[in-house]
Structure formats: C-alpha cells, structure tokens
Short mmCIF file of C-alpha atoms in Angstrom, two decimals:
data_model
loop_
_atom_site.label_atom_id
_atom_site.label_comp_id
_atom_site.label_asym_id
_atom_site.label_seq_id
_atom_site.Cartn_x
_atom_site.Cartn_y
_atom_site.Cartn_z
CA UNK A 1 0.14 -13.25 -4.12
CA UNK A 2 0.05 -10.52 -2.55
CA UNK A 3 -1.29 -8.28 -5.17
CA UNK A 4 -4.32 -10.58 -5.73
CA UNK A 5 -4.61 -10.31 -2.04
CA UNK A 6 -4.70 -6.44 -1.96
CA UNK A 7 -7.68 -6.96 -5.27
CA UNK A 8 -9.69 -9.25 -3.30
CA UNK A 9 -9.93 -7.04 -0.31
CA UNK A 10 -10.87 -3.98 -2.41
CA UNK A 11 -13.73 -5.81 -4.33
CA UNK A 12 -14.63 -7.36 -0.60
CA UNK A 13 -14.66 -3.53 0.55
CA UNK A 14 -16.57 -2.80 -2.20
CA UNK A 15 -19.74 -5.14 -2.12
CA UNK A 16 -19.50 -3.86 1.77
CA UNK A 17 -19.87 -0.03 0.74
CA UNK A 18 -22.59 -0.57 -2.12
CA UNK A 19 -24.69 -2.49 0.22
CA UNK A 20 -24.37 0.12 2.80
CA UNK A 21 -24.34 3.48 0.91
CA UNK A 22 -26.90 4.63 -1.29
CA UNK A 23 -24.39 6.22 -3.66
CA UNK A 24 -20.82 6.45 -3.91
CA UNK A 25 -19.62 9.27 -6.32
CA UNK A 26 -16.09 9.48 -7.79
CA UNK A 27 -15.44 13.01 -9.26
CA UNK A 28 -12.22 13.49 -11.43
CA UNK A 29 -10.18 10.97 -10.71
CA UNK A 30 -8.62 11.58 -14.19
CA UNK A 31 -6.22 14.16 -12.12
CA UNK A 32 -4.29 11.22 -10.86
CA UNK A 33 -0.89 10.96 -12.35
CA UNK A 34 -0.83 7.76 -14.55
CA UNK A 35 2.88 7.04 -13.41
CA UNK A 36 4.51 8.95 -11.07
CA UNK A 37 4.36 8.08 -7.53
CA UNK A 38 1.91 9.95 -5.61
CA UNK A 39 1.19 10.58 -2.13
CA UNK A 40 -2.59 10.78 -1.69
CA UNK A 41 -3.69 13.14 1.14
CA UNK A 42 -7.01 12.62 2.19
CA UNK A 43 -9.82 15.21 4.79
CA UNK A 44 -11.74 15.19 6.68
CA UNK A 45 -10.75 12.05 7.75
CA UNK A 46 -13.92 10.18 9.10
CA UNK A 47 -12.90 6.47 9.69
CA UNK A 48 -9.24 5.30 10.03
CA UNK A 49 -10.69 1.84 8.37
CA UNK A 50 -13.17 2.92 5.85
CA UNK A 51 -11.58 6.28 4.10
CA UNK A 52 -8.68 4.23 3.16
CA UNK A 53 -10.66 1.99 1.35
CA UNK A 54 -13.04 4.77 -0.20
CA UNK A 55 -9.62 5.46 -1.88
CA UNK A 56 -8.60 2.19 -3.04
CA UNK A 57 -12.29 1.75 -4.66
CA UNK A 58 -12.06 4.69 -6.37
CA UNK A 59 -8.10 5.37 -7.41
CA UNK A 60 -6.88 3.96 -9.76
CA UNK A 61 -3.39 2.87 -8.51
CA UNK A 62 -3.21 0.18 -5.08
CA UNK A 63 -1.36 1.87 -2.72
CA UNK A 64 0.05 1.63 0.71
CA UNK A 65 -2.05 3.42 3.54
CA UNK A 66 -0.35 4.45 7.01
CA UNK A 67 -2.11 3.28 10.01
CA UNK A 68 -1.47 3.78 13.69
CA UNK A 69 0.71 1.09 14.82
CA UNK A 70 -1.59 0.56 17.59
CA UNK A 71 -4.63 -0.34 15.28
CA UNK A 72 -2.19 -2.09 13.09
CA UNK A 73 -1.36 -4.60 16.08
CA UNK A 74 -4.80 -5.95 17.05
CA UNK A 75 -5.75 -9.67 15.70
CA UNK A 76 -8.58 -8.90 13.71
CA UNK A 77 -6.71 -5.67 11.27
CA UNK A 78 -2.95 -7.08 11.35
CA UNK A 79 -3.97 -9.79 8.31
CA UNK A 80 -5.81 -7.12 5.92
CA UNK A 81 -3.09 -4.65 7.26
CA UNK A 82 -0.35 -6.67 5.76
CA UNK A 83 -1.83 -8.36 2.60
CA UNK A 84 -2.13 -4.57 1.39
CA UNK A 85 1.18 -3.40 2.66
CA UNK A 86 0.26 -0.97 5.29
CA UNK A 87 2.71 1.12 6.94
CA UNK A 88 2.28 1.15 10.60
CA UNK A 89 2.61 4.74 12.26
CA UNK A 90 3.86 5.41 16.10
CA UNK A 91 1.50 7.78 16.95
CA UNK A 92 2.78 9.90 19.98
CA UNK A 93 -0.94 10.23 21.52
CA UNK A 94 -0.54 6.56 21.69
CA UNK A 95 2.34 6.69 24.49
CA UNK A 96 0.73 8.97 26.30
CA UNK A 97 1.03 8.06 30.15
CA UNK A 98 -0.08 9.58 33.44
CA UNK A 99 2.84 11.33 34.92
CA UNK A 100 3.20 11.39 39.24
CA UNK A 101 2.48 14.14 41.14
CA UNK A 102 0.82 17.56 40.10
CA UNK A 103 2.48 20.68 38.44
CA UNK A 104 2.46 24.03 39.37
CA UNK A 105 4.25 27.68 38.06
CA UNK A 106 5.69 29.73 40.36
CA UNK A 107 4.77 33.30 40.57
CA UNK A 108 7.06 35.75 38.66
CA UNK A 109 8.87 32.56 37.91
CA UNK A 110 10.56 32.25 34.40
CA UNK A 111 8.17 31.13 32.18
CA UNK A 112 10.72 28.23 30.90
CA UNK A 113 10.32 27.04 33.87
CA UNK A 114 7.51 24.14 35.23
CA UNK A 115 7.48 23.41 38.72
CA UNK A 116 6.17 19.69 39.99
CA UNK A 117 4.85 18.16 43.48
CA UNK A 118 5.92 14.83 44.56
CA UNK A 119 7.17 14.21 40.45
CA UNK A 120 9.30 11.95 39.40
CA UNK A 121 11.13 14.03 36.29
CA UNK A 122 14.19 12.56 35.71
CA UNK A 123 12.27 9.03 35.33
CA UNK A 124 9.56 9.75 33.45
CA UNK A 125 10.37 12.97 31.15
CA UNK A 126 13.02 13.35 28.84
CA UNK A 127 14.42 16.00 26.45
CA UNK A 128 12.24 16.87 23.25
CA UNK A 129 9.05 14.45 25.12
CA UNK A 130 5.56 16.52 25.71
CA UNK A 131 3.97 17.38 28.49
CA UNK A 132 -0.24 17.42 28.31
CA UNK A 133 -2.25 19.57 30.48
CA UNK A 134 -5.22 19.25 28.29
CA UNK A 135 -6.30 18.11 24.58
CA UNK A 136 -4.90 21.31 23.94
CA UNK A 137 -1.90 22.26 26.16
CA UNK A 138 1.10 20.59 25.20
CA UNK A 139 4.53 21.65 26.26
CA UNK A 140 7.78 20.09 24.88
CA UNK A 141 10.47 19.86 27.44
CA UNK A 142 14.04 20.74 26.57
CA UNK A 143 15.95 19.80 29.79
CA UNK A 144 14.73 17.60 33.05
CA UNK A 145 16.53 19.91 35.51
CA UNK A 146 15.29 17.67 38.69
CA UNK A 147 12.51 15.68 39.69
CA UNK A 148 10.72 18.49 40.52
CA UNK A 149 11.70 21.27 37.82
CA UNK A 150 11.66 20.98 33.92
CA UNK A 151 12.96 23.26 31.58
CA UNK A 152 10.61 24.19 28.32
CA UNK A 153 11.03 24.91 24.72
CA UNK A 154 8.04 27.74 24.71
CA UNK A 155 7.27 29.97 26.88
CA UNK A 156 4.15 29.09 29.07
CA UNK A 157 1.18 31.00 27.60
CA UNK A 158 -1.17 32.84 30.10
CA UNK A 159 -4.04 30.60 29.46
CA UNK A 160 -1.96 27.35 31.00
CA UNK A 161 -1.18 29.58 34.02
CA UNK A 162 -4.46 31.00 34.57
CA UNK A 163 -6.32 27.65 33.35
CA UNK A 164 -4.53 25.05 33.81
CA UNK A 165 -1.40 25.69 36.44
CA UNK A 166 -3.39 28.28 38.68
CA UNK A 167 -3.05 25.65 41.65
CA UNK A 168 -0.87 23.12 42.77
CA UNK A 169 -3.17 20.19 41.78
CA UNK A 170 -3.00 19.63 37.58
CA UNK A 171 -2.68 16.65 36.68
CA UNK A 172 -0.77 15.65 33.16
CA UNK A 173 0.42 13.45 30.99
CA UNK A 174 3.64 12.38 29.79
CA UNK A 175 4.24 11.99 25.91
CA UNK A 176 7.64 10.25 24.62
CA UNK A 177 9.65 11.44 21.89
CA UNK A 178 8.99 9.55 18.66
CA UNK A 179 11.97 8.56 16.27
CA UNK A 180 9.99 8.65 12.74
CA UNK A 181 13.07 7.69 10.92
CA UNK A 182 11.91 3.90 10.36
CA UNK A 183 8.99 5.26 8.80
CA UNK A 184 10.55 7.95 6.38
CA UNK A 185 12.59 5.08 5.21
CA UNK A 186 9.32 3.29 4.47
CA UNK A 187 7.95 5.62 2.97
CA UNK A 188 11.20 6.67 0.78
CA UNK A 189 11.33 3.14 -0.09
CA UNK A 190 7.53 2.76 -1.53
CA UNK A 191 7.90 5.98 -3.77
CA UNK A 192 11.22 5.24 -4.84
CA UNK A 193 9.97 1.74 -6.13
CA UNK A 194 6.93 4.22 -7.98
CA UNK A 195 4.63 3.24 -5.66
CA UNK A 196 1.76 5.37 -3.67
CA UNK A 197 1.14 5.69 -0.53
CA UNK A 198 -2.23 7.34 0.98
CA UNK A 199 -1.81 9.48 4.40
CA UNK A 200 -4.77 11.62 6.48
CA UNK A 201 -3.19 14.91 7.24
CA UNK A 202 -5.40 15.89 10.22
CA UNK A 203 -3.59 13.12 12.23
CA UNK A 204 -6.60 11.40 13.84
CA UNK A 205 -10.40 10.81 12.68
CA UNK A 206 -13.19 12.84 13.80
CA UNK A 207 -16.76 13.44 12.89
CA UNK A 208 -16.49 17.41 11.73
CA UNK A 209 -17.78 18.79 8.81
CA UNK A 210 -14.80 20.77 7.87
CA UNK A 211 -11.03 19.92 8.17
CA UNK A 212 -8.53 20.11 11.31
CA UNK A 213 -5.08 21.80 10.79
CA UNK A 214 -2.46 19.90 9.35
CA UNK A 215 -0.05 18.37 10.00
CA UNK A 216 3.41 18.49 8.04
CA UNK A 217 4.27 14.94 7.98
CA UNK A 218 2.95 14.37 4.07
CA UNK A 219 5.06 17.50 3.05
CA UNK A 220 8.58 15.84 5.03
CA UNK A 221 7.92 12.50 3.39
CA UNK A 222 7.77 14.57 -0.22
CA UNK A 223 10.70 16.88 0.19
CA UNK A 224 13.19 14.64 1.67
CA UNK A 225 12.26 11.25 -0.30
CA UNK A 226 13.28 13.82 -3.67
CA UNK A 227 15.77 14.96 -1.69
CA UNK A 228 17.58 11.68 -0.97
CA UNK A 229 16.35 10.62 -4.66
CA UNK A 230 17.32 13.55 -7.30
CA UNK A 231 15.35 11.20 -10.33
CA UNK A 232 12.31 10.85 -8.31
CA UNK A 233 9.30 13.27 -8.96
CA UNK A 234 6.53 13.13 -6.49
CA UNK A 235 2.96 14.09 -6.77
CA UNK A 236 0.84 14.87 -3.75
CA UNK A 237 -2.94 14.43 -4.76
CA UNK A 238 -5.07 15.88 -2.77
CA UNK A 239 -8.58 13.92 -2.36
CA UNK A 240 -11.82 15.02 -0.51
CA UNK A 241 -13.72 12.47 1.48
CA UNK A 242 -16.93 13.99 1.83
CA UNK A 243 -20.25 12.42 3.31
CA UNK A 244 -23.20 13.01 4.23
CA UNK A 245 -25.09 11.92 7.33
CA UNK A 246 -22.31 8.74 7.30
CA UNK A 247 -23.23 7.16 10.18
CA UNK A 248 -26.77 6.31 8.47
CA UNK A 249 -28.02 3.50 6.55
CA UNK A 250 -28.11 4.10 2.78
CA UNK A 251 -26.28 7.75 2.92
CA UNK A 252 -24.05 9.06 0.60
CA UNK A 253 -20.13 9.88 0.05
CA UNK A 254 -18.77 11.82 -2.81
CA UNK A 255 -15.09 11.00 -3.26
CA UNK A 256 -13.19 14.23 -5.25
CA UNK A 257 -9.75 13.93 -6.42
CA UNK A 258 -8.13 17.63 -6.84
CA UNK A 259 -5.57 18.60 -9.17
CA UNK A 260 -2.20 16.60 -8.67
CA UNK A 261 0.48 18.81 -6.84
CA UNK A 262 4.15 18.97 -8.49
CA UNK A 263 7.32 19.76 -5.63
CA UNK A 264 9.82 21.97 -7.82
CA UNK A 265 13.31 20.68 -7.52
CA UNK A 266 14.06 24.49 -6.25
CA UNK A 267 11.93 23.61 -2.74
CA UNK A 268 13.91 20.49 -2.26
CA UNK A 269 17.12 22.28 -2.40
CA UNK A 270 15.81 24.60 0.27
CA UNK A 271 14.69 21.92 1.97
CA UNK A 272 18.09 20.03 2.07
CA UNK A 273 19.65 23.74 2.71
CA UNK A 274 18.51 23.08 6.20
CA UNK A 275 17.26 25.48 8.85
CA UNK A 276 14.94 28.37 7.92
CA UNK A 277 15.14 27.76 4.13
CA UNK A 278 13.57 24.07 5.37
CA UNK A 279 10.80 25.35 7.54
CA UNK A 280 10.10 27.65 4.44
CA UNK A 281 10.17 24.75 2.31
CA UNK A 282 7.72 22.63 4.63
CA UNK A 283 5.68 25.04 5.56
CA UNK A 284 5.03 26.30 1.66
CA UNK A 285 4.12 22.36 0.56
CA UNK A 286 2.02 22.29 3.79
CA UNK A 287 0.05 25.49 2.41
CA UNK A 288 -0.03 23.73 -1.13
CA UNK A 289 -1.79 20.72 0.33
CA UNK A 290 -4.06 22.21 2.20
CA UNK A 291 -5.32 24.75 -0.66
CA UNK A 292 -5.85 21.92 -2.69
CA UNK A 293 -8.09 19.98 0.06
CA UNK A 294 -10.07 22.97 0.52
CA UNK A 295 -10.90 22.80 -3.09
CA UNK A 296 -12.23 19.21 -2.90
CA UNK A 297 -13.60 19.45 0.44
CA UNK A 298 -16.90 21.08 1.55
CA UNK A 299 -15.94 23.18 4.88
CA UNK A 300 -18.56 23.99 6.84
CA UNK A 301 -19.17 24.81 11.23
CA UNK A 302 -22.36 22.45 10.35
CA UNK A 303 -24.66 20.25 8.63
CA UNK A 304 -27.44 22.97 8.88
CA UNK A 305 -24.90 25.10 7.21
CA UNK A 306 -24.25 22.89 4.25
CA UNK A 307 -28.27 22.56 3.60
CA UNK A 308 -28.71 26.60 3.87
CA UNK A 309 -25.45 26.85 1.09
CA UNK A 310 -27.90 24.50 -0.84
CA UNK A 311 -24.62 21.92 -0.94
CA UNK A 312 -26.84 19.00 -0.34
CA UNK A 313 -31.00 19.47 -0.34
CA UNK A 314 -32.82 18.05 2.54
CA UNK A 315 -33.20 14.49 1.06
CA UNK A 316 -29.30 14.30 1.87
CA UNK A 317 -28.47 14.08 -1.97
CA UNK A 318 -25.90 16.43 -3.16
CA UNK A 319 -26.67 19.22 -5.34
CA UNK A 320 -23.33 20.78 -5.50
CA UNK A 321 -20.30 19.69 -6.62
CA UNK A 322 -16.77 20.92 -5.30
CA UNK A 323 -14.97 19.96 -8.32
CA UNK A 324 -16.98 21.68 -10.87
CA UNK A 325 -18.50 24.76 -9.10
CA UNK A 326 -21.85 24.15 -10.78
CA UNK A 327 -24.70 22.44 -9.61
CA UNK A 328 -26.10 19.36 -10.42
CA UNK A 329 -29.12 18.54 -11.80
CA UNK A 330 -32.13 18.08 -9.80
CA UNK A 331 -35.77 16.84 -10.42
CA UNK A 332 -37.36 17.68 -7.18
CA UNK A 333 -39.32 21.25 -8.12
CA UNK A 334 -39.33 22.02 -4.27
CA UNK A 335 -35.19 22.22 -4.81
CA UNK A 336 -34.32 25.35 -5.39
CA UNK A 337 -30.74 25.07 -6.87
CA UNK A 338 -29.04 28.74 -7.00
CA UNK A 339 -25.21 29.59 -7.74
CA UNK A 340 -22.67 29.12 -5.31
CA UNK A 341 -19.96 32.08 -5.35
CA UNK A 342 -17.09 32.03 -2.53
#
C-alpha cells in the first residue's frame, strides 16, 4: 500500500510541475547506481517541499527524503510525509529560544569566558547547547559556571566583542543540544534494507543562485552506516537543482545528476579509528560531495551573472549545460552562444 501510495503522489507532483513549469529537464540520470543504496545530495536547495519531489520525478529509485520535524508535524504535510516514508529531522534552529537577560565580555577577560546580566544560566543553558548573537555568531558552551558566567568551547572572535558584546545590552538566543542518534539509526536502517534516502546539504532553503557551505551530516550517515555494516556499499549522488526565475509562471528547472560517489572501505576504517583520522575521514567525503555539486550546479553571485556567462539567454531558456560543458542548440540568431571555459 504504501508503495502505490508513494507512486500516486509522484504522478500527483508531476501533473502539478508540468502545469506550472514550462520545461523540466533531466540530464544524466543514467549515473544513478541501478542497485546500491544511494544517498542523494541535492543544492541549492530552493523549496523544502518541491526539490524533493523534482527528485522523485526524475530518479529513478523512490526514496526516503529528510524533513524538518517541525514541517513534518503540521496537519496538512504529516499524511504525504508518511505515505512516502519521510524521515523527520530535529533541526537545532528549530529550538531556538530567547534567553533572559543580556550578555556582556569583560575587558581583558579570558576569552572562554561570557559574562550575563540578570541571566538565568544554569536553567536555560547546558553543556555542548549554542548560544546566538546573530544569524552568524554562534557559540557552543562547554560548562554553565553560574547564572551569570558560561564557559565556551572557542575563543570569542573580535568581531562578537566589538559587534556584538561591545555593551551590556545583546540580546541572544538559546539553542539545545540535539541527540541525532534516532536519526542515524533511521537512516542506517533505510540503506541497510538497499534503500535511498535524499538529504539537502546546505541545511535550510534559500533563494541564492549558488550553494551555501555544507554541512557534514550526509558524509556521517555514509561512513558510519558502512561502518556499522562491513557488506554495505554506499553511493552518494550528487544532483543539481537548478532553476531559473522559479518563482514565475511557466519557468524552467534543469535537474542534473553527477557522477555517483564510491566511500573506499580505507575511509571507513579511519572513520571508525576515531579522533583526527575521523575528522579526516568526514571532512575528505564532505570535500567529495561538494566537488561533485559544483559540477552539476551553476554557481553564480547573480542572475545577471548567469545571462553575461551566456548560461541561460534572456528568454530564461538555458543554453548551457553543466553536465556536458557544451552548449545547446539555439534557434534565436540574436543568441550568441560562445564556449564556456572555467
């Protein structure tokens, strides 16, 4: 039942999408592995509800998506969520709450150190939780030495003192610790059972033409589901959401599936070696993923940009194609198509 469910709501998605864009171009999607289980990672990531199901129109395995738990819990989602198998996601952002009082640092003070005003510490902060000054300040806190004075993992960085701690009035926010365990075990379970799962790297949607930094979750789930599994081989395959104007009636998206990426049993044993050897481990997958999106993604500051690096012509229809590195064919004479070298 549930598979014809997970069917139905593709083809649904799909009349959706062909009424609504103009075109919707799949480019090598022969580079998916026919068999082995596969963890799709997927930039820029537009649309938490529509780039999952540009996948599952154009892949050609059903797969499990990850969603933030919070989107995963409202009436109208949970149904579709479930018939497909979704695997909800604590995001940390999510827990975010307003924390009492104001901070300040001390001058001359050790930088470990964060001072507070009228804070409550020891009730609302907690070893390993963040603390947000701004979208980008975050500090993780390694010991709640009072209700006034925490103890941090880094070093405060001039910028927060001169920017954001120069007075005794910043405000902040208090972000929980997340246990992820429930959902490696998810996650272990799907790939052991050969199935796929799709995850967005960039850890939240945006409307940027090239990618955010990523995040290393994709790369964990890889290493330590082979780890915990020595039969299972894993194949992260990178795919490149990539539209054009996609906010507007009858636009396009060209969907590009890059070249499947194989985790050598040698990086799982330094991953289960532990300490540095794992960061090395991580950190080289994380590299690996993100060459491959950049190879199936067009990065630009701009849309102007992508129009001057004749990637799409000024009609909005796409010219160039990531995959190939050669242009398409075009019947407009006031095109000029030209090479594209890197």
């Amino acid at each position: 039942m549930a598979i014809d469910a997970y069917w139905g709501i593709v083809n649904a998605f799909r009349l959706i999408t062909d009424i609504f864009f103009r075109e919707i171009r799949v480019s090598c999607e022969n580079n998916v592995p026919k068999e082995a289980p596969c963890i799709f990672i997927v930039a820029p990531h537009a649309n938490q509800f529509v780039d999952p199901g540009m996948v599952a129109i154009s892949s050609p395995h059903r797969f499990a998506p990850l969603m933030a738990q919070s989107s995963f819990k409202m009436n109208i989602i949970r149904p579709t969520a479930r018939a497909v198998k979704t695997i909800p996601v604590i995001r940390p952002q999510d827990l975010a709450t307003k924390g009492d009082g104001t901070l300040f640092y001390k001058k001359d003070d050790d930088l470990l150190n964060l001072h507070g005003k009228d804070t409550h510490f020891t009730q609302q902060v907690g070893p390993c939780d963040l603390i947000v000054l701004s979208k980008t300040t975050k500090i993780e806190v390694v010991e709640v030495v009072s209700d006034t004075q925490l103890k941090l993992k880094t070093q405060l960085s001039e910028e927060a003192i001169q920017h954001q701690l120069h007075e005794d009035d910043t405000t902040y926010k208090v972000i929980s610790h997340v246990d992820q365990s429930v959902l490696y075990e998810k996650v272990h379970e799907r790939l052991d059972q050969g199935e796929c799962i799709v995850i967005f790297p960039e850890g939240g949607s945006h409307d940027r033409t090239e990618m955010l930094p990523l995040k290393a979750g994709f790369a964990i789930m890889a290493l330590s589901a082979m780890a915990e599994n020595e039969n299972l081989d894993v194949k992260i395959v990178p795919v490149g959401l990539n539209y054009f104007h996609p906010h507007r009636f009858r636009s396009r998206v060209v969907v590009s599936y890059g070249m499947p990426i194989s985790v050598p049993r040698e990086m799982v044993e330094s991953y289960k070696a532990g300490g540095p050897a794992k960061r090395e481990a991580i950190s080289k997958l994380l590299d690996e993923g993100y060459n491959g999106l950049k190879i199936v993604t067009v990065n630009a500051p701009k849309y102007e940009t992508m129009l001057m690096d004749n990637i799409y012509n000024e009609q909005g229809e796409i010219v160039y194609d990531p995959m190939e590195d050669v242009l398409t064919q075009d019947d407009d004479p006031n095109v000029v198509l030209e090479t594209i070298t890197s």
